[in-house]
Tab-separated table of C-alpha atoms and ligand atoms in Angstrom:
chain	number	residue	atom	x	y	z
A	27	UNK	CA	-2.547	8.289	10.172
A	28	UNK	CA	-3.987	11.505	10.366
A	29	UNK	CA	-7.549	12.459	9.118
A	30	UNK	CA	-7.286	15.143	6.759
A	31	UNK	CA	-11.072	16.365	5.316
A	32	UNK	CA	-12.467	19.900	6.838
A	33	UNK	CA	-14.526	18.433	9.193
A	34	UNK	CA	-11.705	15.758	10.487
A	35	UNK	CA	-13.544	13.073	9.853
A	36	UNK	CA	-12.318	10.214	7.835
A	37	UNK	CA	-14.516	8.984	4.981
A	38	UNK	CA	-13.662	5.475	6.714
A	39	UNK	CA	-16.078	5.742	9.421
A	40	UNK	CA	-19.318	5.785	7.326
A	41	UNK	CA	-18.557	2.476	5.473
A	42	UNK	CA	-17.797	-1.089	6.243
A	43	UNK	CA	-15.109	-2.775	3.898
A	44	UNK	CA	-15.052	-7.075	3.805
A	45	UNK	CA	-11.402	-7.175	3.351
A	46	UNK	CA	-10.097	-9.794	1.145
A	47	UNK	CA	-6.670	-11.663	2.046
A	48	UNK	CA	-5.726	-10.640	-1.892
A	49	UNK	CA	-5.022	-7.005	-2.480
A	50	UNK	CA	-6.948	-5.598	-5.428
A	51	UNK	CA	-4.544	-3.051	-5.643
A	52	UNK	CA	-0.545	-2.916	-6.520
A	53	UNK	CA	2.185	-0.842	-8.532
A	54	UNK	CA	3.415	-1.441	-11.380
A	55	UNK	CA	6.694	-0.240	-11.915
A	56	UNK	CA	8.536	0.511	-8.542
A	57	UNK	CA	11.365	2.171	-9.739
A	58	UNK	CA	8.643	4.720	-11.407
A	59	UNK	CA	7.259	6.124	-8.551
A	60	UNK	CA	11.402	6.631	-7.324
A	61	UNK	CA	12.858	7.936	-9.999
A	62	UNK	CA	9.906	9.686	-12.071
A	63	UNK	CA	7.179	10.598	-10.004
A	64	UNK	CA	8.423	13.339	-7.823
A	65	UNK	CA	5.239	14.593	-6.126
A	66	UNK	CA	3.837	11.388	-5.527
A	67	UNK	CA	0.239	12.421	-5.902
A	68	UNK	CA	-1.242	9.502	-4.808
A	69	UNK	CA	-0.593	9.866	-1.128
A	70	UNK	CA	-2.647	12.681	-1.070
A	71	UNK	CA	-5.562	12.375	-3.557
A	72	UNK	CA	-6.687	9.121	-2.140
A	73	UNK	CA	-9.322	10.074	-0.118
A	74	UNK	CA	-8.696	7.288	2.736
A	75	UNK	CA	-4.924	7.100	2.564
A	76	UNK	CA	-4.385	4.110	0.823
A	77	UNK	CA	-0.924	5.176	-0.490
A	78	UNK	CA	2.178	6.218	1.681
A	79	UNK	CA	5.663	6.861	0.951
A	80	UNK	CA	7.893	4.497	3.276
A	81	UNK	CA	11.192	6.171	3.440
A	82	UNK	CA	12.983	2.844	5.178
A	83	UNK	CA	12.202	0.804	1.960
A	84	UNK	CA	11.947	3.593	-0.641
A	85	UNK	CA	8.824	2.475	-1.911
A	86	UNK	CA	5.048	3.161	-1.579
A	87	UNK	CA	3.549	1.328	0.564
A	88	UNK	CA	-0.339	0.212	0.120
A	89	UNK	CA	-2.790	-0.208	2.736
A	90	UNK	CA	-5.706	-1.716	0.464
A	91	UNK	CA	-7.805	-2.560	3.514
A	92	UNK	CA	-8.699	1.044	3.519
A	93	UNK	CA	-9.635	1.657	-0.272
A	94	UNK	CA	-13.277	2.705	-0.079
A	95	UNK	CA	-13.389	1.935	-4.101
A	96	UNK	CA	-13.458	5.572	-5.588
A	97	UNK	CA	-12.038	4.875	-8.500
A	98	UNK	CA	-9.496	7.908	-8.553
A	99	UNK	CA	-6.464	5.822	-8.662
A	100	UNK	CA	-6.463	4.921	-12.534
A	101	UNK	CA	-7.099	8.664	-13.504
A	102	UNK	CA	-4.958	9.887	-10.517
A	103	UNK	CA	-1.525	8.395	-10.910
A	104	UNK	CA	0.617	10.639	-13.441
A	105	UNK	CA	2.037	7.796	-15.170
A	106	UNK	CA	-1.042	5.207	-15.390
A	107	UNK	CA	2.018	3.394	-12.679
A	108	UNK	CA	-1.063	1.229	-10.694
A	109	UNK	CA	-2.825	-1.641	-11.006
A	110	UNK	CA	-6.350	-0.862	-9.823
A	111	UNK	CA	-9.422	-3.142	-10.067
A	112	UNK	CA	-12.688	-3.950	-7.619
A	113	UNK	CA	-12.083	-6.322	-5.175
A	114	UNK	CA	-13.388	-10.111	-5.756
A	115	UNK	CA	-17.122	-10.648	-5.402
A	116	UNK	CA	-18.195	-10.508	-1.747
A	117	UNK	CA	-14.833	-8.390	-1.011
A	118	UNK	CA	-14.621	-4.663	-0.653
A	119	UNK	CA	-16.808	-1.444	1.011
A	120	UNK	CA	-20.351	-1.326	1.454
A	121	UNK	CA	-21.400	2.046	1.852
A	122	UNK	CA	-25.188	1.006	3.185
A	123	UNK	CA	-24.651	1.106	6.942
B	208	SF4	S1	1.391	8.677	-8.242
B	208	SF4	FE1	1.850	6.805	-9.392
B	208	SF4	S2	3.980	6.962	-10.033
B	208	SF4	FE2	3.624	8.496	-8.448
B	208	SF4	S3	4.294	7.531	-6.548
B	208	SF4	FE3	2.071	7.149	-6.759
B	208	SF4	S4	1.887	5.188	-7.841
B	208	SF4	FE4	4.012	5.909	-8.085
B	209	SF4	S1	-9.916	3.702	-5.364
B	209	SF4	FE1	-10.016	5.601	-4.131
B	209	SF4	S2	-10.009	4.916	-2.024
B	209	SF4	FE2	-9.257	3.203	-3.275
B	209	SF4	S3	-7.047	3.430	-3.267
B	209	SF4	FE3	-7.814	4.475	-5.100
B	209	SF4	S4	-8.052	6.604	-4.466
B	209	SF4	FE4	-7.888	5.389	-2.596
């Protein structure tokens, strides 16, 4: 997965994330982001590429290892279609390196 900021460097490499075996992220309505949501917005605001369209299962896929906690996702997504909140305490990025 390709970097994509100016510089080519992904946001990634100045944090640490504690990833937690439970994703703190998920849709909510699949058939949504088919059928509705034809520019699919979220694979490209995220800022770490969290979101990706899988064309083999029709479907986004989510990579919630690499969610650096932004918060852009509940504002992002056209149709309020994901189910975002922090990870559980001691999960998630720490930005002090
Ligand atoms: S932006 Fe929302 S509705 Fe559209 S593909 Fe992503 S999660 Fe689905
Ligand atoms: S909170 Fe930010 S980094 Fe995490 S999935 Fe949403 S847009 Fe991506």
């Amino acid at each position: 997965m390709g970097n994509f900021l100016k510089n080519n460097q992904s946001p990634l490499q100045y944090v640490t994330i504690e990833v937690d075996e439970e994703s703190h992220i998920e849709i909510k309505e699949k058939d949504v982001c088919i059928t509705e949501c034809e520019n699919k917005p979220c694979t490209y605001y995220c800022p770490t590429r969290v979101y990706s369209w899988d064309q083999e299962s029709n479907k986004i896929k989510i990579d919630y290892t690499r969610c650096i906690e932004c918060m852009a996702c509940p504002y992002g997504c056209p149709y309020r279609n994901i189910n975002w909140h922090f990870p559980r305490g001691g999960y998630g990025v720490n930005y002090q390196l």
